[in-house]
PDB file of N, CA and C in Angstrom:
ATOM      1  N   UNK A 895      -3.237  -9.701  18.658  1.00  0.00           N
ATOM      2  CA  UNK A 895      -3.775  -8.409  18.986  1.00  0.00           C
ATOM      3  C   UNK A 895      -4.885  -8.093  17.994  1.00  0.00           C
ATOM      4  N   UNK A 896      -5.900  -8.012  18.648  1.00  0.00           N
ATOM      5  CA  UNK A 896      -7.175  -7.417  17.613  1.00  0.00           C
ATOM      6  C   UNK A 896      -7.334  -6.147  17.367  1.00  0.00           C
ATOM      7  N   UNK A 897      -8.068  -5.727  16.410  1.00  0.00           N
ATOM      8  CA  UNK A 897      -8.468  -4.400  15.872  1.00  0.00           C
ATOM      9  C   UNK A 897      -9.942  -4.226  16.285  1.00  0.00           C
ATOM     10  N   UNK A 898      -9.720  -2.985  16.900  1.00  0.00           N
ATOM     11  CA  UNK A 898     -11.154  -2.741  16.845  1.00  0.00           C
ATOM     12  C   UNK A 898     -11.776  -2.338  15.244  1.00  0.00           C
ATOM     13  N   UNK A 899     -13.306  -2.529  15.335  1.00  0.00           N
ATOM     14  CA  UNK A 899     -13.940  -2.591  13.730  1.00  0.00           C
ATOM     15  C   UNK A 899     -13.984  -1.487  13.128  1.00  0.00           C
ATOM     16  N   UNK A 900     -13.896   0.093  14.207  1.00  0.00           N
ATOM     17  CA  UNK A 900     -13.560   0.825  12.976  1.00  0.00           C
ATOM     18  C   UNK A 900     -12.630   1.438  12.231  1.00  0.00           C
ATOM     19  N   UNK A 901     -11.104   0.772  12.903  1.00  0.00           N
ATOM     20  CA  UNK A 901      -9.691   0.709  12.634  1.00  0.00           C
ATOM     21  C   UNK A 901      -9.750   0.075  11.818  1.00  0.00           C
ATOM     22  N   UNK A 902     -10.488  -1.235  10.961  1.00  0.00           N
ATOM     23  CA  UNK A 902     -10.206  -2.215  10.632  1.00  0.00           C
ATOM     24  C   UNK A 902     -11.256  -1.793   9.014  1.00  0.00           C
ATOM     25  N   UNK A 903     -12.313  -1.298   9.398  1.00  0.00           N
ATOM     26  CA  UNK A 903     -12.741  -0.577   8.385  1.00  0.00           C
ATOM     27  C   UNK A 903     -12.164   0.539   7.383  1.00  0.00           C
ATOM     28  N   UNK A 904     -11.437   1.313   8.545  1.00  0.00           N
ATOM     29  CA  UNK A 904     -10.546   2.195   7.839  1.00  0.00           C
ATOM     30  C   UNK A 904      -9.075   1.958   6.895  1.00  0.00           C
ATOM     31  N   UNK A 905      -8.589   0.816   7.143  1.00  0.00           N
ATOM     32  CA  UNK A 905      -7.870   0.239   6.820  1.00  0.00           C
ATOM     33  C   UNK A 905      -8.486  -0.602   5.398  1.00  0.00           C
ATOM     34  N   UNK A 906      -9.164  -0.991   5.479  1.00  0.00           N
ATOM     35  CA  UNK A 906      -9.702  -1.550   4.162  1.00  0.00           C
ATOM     36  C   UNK A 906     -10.420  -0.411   2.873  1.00  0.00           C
ATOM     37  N   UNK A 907     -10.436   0.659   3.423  1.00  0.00           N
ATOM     38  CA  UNK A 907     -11.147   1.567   2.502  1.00  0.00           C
ATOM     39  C   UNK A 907     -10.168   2.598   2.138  1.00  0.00           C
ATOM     40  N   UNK A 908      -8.866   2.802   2.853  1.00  0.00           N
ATOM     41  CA  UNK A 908      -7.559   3.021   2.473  1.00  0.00           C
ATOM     42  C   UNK A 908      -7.255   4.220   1.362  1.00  0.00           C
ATOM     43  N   UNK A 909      -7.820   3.136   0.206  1.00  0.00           N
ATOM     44  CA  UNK A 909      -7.308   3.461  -1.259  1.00  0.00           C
ATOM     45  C   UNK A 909      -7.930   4.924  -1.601  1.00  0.00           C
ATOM     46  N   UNK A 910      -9.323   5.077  -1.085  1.00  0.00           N
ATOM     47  CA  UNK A 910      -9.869   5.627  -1.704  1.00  0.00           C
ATOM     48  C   UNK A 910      -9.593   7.749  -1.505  1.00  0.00           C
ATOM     49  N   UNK A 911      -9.028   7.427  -0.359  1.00  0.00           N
ATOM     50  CA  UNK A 911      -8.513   8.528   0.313  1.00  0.00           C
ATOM     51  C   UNK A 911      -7.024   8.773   0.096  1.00  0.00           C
ATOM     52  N   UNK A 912      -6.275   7.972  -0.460  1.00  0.00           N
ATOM     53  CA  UNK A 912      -4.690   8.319  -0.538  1.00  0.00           C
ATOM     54  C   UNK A 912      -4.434   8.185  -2.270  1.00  0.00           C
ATOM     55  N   UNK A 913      -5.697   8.306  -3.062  1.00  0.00           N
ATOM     56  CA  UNK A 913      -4.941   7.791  -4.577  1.00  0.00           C
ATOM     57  C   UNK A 913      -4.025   8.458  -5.266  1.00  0.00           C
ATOM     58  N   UNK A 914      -3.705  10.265  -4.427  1.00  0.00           N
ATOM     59  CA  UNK A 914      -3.240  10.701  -5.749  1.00  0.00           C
ATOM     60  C   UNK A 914      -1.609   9.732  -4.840  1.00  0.00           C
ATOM     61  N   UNK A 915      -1.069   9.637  -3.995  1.00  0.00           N
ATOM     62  CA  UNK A 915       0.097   9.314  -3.214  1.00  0.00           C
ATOM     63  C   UNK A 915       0.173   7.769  -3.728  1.00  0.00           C
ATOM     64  N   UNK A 916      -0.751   6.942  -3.737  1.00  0.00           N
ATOM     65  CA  UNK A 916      -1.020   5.643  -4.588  1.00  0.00           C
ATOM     66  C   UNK A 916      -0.325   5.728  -6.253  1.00  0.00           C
ATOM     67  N   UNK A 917      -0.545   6.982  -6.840  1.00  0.00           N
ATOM     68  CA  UNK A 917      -0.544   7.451  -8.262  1.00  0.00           C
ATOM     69  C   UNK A 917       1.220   7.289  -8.349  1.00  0.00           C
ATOM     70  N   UNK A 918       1.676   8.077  -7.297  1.00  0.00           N
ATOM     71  CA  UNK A 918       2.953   8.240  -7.019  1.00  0.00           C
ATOM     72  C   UNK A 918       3.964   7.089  -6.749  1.00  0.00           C
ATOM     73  N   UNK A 919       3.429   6.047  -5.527  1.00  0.00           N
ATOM     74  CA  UNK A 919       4.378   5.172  -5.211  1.00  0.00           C
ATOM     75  C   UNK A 919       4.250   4.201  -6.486  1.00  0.00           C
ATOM     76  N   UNK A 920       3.056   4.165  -7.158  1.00  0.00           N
ATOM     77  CA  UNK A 920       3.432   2.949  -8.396  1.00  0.00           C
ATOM     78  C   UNK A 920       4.283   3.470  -9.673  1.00  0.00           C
ATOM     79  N   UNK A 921       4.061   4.556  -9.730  1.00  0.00           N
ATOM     80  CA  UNK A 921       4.850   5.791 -10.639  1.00  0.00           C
ATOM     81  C   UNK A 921       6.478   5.220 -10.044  1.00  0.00           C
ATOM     82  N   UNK A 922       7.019   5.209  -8.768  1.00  0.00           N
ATOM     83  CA  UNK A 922       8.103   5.225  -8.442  1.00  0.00           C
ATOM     84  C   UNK A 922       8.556   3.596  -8.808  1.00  0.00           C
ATOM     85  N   UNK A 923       7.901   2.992  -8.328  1.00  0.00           N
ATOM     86  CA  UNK A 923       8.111   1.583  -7.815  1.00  0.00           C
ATOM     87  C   UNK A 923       7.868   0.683  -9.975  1.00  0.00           C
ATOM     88  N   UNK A 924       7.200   1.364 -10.167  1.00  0.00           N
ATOM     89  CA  UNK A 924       7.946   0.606 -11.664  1.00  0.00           C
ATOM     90  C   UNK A 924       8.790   1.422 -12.532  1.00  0.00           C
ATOM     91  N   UNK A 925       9.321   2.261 -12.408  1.00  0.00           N
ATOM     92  CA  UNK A 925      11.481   3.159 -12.487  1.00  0.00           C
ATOM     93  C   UNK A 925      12.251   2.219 -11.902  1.00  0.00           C
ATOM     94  N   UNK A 926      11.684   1.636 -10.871  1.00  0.00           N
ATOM     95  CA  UNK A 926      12.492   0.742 -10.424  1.00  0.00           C
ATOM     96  C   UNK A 926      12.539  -0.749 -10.589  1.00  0.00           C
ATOM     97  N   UNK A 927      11.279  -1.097 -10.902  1.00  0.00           N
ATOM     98  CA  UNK A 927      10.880  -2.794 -11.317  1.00  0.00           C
ATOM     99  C   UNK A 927      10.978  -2.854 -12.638  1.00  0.00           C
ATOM    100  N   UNK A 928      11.102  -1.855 -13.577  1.00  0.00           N
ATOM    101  CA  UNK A 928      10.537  -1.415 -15.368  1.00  0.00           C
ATOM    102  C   UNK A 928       9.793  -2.743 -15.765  1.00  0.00           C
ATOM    103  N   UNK A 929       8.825  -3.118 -15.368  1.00  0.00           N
ATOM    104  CA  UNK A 929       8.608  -4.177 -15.504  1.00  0.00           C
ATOM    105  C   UNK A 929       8.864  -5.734 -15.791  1.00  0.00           C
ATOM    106  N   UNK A 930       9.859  -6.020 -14.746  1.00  0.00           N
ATOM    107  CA  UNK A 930      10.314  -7.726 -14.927  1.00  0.00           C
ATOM    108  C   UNK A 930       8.976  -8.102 -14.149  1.00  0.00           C
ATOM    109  N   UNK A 931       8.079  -7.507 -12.734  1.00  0.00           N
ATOM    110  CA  UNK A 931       7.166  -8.782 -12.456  1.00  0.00           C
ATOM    111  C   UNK A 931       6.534  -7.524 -12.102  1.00  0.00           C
ATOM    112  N   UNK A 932       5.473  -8.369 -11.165  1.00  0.00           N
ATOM    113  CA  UNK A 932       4.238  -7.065 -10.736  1.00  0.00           C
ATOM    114  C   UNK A 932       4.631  -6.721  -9.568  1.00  0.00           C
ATOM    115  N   UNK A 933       3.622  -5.439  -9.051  1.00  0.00           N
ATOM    116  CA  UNK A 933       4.368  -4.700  -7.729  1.00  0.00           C
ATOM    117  C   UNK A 933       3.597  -5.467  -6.415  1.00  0.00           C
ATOM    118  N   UNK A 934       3.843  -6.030  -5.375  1.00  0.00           N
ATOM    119  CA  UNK A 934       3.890  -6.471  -4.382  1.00  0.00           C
ATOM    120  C   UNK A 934       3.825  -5.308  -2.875  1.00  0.00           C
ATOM    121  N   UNK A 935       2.705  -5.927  -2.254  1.00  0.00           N
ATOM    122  CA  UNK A 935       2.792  -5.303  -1.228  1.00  0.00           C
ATOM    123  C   UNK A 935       3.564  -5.132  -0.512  1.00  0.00           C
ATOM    124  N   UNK A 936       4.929  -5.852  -0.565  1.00  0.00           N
ATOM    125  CA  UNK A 936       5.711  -5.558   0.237  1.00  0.00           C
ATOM    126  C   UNK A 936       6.740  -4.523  -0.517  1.00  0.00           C
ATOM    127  N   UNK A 937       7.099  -4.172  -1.660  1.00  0.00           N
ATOM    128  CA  UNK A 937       7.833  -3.377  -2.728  1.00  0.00           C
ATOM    129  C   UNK A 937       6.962  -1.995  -2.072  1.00  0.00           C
ATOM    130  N   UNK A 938       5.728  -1.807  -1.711  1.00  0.00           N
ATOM    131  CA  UNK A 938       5.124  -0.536  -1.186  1.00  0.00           C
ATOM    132  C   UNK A 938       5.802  -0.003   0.022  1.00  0.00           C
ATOM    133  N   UNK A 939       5.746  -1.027   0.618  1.00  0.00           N
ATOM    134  CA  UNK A 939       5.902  -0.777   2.520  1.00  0.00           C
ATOM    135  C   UNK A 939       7.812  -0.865   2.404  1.00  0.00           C
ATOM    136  N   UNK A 940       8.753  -1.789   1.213  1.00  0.00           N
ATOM    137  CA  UNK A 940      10.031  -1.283   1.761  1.00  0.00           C
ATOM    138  C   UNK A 940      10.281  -0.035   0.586  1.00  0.00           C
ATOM    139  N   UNK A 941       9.464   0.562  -0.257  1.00  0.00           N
ATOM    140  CA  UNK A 941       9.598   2.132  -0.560  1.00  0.00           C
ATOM    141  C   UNK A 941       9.766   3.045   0.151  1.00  0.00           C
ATOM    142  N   UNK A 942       8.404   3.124   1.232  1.00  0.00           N
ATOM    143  CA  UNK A 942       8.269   4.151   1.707  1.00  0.00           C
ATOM    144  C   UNK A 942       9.222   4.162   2.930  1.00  0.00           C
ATOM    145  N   UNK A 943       9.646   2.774   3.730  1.00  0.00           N
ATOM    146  CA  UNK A 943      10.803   2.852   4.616  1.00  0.00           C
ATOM    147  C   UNK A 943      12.006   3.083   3.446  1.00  0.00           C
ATOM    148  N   UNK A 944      12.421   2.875   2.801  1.00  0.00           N
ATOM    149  CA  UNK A 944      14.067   2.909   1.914  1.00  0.00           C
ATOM    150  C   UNK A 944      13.894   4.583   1.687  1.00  0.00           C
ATOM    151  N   UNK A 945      12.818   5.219   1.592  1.00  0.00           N
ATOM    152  CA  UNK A 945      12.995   6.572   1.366  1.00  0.00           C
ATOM    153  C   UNK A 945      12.646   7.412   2.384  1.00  0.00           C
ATOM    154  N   UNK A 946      12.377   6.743   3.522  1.00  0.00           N
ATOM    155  CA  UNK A 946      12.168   7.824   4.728  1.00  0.00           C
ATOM    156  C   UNK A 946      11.215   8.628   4.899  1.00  0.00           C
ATOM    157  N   UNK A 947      10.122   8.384   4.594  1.00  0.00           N
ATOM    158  CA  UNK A 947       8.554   8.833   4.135  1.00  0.00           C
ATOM    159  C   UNK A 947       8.006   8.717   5.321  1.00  0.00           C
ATOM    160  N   UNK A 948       7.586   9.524   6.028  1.00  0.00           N
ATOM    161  CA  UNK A 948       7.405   9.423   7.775  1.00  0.00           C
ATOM    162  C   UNK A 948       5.900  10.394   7.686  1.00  0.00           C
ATOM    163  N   UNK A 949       5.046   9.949   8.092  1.00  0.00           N
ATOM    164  CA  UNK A 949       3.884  10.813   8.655  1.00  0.00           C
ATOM    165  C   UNK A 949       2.615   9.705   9.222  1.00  0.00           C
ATOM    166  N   UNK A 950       1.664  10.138   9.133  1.00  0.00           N
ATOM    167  CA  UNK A 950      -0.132   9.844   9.714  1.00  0.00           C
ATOM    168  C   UNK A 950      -0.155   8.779   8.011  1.00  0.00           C
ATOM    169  N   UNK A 951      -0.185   9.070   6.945  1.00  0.00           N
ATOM    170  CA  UNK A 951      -0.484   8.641   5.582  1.00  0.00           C
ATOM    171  C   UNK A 951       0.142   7.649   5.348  1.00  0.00           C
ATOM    172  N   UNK A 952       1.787   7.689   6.024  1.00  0.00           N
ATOM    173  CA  UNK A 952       2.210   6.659   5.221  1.00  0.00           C
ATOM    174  C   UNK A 952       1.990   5.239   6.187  1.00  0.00           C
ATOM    175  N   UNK A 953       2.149   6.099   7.511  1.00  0.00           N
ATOM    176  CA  UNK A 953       1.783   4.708   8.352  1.00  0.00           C
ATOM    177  C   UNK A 953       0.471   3.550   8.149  1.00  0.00           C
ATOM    178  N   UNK A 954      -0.650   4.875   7.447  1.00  0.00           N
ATOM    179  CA  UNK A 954      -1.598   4.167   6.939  1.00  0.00           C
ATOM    180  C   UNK A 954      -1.505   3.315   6.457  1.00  0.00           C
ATOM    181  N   UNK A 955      -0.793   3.466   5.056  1.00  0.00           N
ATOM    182  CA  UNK A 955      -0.569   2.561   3.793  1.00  0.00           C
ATOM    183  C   UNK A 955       0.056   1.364   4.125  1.00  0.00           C
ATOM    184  N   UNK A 956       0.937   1.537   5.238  1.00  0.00           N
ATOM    185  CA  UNK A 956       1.909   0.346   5.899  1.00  0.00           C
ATOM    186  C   UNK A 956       0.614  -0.770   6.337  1.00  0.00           C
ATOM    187  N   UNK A 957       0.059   0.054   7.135  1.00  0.00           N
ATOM    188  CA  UNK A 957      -1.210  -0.781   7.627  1.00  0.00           C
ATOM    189  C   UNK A 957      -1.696  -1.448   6.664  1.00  0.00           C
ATOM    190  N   UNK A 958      -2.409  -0.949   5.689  1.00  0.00           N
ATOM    191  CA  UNK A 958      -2.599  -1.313   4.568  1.00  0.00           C
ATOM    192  C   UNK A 958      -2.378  -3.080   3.992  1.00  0.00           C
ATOM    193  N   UNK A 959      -0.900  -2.507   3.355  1.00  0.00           N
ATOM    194  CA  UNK A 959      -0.369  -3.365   2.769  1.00  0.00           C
ATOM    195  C   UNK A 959      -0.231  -4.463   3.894  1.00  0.00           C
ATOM    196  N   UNK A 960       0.017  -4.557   5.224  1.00  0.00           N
ATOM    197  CA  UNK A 960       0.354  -5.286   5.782  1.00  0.00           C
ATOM    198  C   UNK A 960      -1.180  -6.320   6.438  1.00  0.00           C
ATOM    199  N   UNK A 961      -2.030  -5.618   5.954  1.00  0.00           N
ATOM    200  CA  UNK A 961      -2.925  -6.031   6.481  1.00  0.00           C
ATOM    201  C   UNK A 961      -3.883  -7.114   5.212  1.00  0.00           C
ATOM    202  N   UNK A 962      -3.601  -6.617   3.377  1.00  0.00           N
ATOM    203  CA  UNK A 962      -3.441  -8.008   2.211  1.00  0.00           C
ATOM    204  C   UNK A 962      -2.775  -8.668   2.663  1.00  0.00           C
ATOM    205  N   UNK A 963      -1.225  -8.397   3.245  1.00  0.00           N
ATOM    206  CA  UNK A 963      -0.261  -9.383   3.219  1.00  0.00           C
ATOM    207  C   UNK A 963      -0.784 -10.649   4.157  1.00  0.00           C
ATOM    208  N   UNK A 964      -1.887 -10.249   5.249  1.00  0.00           N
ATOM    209  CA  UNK A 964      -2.067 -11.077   6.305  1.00  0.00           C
ATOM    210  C   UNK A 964      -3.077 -11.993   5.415  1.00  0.00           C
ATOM    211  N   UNK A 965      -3.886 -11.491   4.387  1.00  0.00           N
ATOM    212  CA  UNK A 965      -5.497 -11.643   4.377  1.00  0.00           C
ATOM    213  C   UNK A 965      -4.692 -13.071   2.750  1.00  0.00           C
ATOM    214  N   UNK A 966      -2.949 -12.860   2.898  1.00  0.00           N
ATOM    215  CA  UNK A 966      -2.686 -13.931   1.855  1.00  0.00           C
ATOM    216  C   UNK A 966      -2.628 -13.194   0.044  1.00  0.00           C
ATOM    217  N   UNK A 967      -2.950 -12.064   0.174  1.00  0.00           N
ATOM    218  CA  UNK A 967      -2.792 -10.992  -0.693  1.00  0.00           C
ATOM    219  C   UNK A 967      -1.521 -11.030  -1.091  1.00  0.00           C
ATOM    220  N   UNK A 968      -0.568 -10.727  -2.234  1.00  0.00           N
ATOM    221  CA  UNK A 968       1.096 -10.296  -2.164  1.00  0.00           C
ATOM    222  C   UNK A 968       1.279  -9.257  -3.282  1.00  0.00           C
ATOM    223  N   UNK A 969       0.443  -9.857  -4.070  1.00  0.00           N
ATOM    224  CA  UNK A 969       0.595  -8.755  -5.311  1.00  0.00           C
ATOM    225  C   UNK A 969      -0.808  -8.066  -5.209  1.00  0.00           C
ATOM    226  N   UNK A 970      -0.231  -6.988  -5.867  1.00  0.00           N
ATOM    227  CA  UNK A 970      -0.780  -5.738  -5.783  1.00  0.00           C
ATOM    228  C   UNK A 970      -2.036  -5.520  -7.384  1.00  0.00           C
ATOM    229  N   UNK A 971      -3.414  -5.469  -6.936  1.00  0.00           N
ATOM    230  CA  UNK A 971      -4.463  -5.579  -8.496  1.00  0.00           C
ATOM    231  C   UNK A 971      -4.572  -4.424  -8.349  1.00  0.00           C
ATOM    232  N   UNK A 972      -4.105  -3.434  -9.188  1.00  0.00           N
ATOM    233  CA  UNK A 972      -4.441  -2.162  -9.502  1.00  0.00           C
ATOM    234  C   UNK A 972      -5.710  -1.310  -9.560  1.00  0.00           C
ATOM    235  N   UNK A 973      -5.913  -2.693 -10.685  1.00  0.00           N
ATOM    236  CA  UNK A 973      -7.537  -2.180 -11.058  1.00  0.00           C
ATOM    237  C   UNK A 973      -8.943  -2.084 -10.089  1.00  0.00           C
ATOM    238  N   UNK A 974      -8.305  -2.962  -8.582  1.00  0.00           N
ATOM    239  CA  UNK A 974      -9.192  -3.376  -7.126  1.00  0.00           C
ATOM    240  C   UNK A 974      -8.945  -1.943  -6.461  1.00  0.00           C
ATOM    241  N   UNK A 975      -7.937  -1.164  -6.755  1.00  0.00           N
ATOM    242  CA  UNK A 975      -7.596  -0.205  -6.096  1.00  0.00           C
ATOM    243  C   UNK A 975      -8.370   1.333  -6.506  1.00  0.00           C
ATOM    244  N   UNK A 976      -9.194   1.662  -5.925  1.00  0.00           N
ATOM    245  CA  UNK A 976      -9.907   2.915  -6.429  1.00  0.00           C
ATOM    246  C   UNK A 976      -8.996   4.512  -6.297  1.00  0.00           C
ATOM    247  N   UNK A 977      -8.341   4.363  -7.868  1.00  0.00           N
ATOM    248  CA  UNK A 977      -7.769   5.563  -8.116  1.00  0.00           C
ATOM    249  C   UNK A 977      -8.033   6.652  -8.797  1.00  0.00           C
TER     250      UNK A 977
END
């Protein structure tokens, strides 16, 4: 199933529109990792399902992450992420 290009645009520019919620899930997600490894796109996407985080935003982020995960991406570069 293809994406049209400006779904696909929007999806890649992501970050720049959700950082303070970005600020938050890595805030959460290393309480929980305290650092044994780095955070992984998939540690994002089973956050926001394990906590029931339902709207337009988070589905985004799902997109998101799922869409490094395709591109061979797994871990998560912070510093690539405009916060």
């Amino acid at each position: 199933m293809s994406q049209s290009p400006n779904k696909l645009e929007k999806i890649k520019k992501i970050t720049s529109s959700h950082s303070n919620l970005f600020k938050r899930i890595f805030k959460e997600l290393n309480l929980i990792i305290k650092g044994k490894r780095e955070i992984m796109y998939s540690d994002i996407i089973n956050l926001i399902i394990r906590e029931g985080y339902k709207g337009e935003i988070y589905n985004e982020i799902i997109l998101w992450c799922n869409y490094n995960i395709r591109q061979g991406k797994y871990i998560v570069v912070i510093e690539q992420i405009k916060l």
